[in-house]
Phi, psi and omega in degrees: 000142198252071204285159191243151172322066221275124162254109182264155182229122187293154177214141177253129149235130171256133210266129181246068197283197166049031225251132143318285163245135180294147166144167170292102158280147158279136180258290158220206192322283251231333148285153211211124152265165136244120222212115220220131169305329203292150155320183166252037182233150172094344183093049193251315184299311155341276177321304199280341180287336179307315191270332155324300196283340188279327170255010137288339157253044118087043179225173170265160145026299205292305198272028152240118155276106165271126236268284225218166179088010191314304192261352155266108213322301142220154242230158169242101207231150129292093185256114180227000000 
């Protein structure tokens, strides 16, 4: 049986909600801004740094975790 190579990558993010304009920066490897219109509330701010980081690594919705941070500014995400 053949498994195939899950690769996971931990990530720091500091989350910018209310933001004008959205996107993504790279800081290094490992560090991140994100910058999203929503709000922080309800978790609408959350989601969307979710769907951000899912398309900034071309992977899906599904395959970005948020680790640590729920209620913070910065955040830990898991991308696999």
């Amino acid at each position: 049986m053949v498994y195939a190579k899950i690769d996971h990558m931990k990530i720091f993010v500091t989350a910018k909600p209310n933001s004008k304009m959205p996107g993504v920066a790279k800081i290094d490897e490992t560090h991140f801004i994100v910058a999203v219109r929503e709000p922080p509330r309800e978790g609408r701010a959350n989601y969307a740094i979710t769907k951000a980081l899912a398309q900034y690594f071309g992977v899906p919705t599904i395959g970005v975790c948020l680790i640590s941070g729920a209620t913070s500014k910065q955040k830990v995400f898991e991308i696999s």
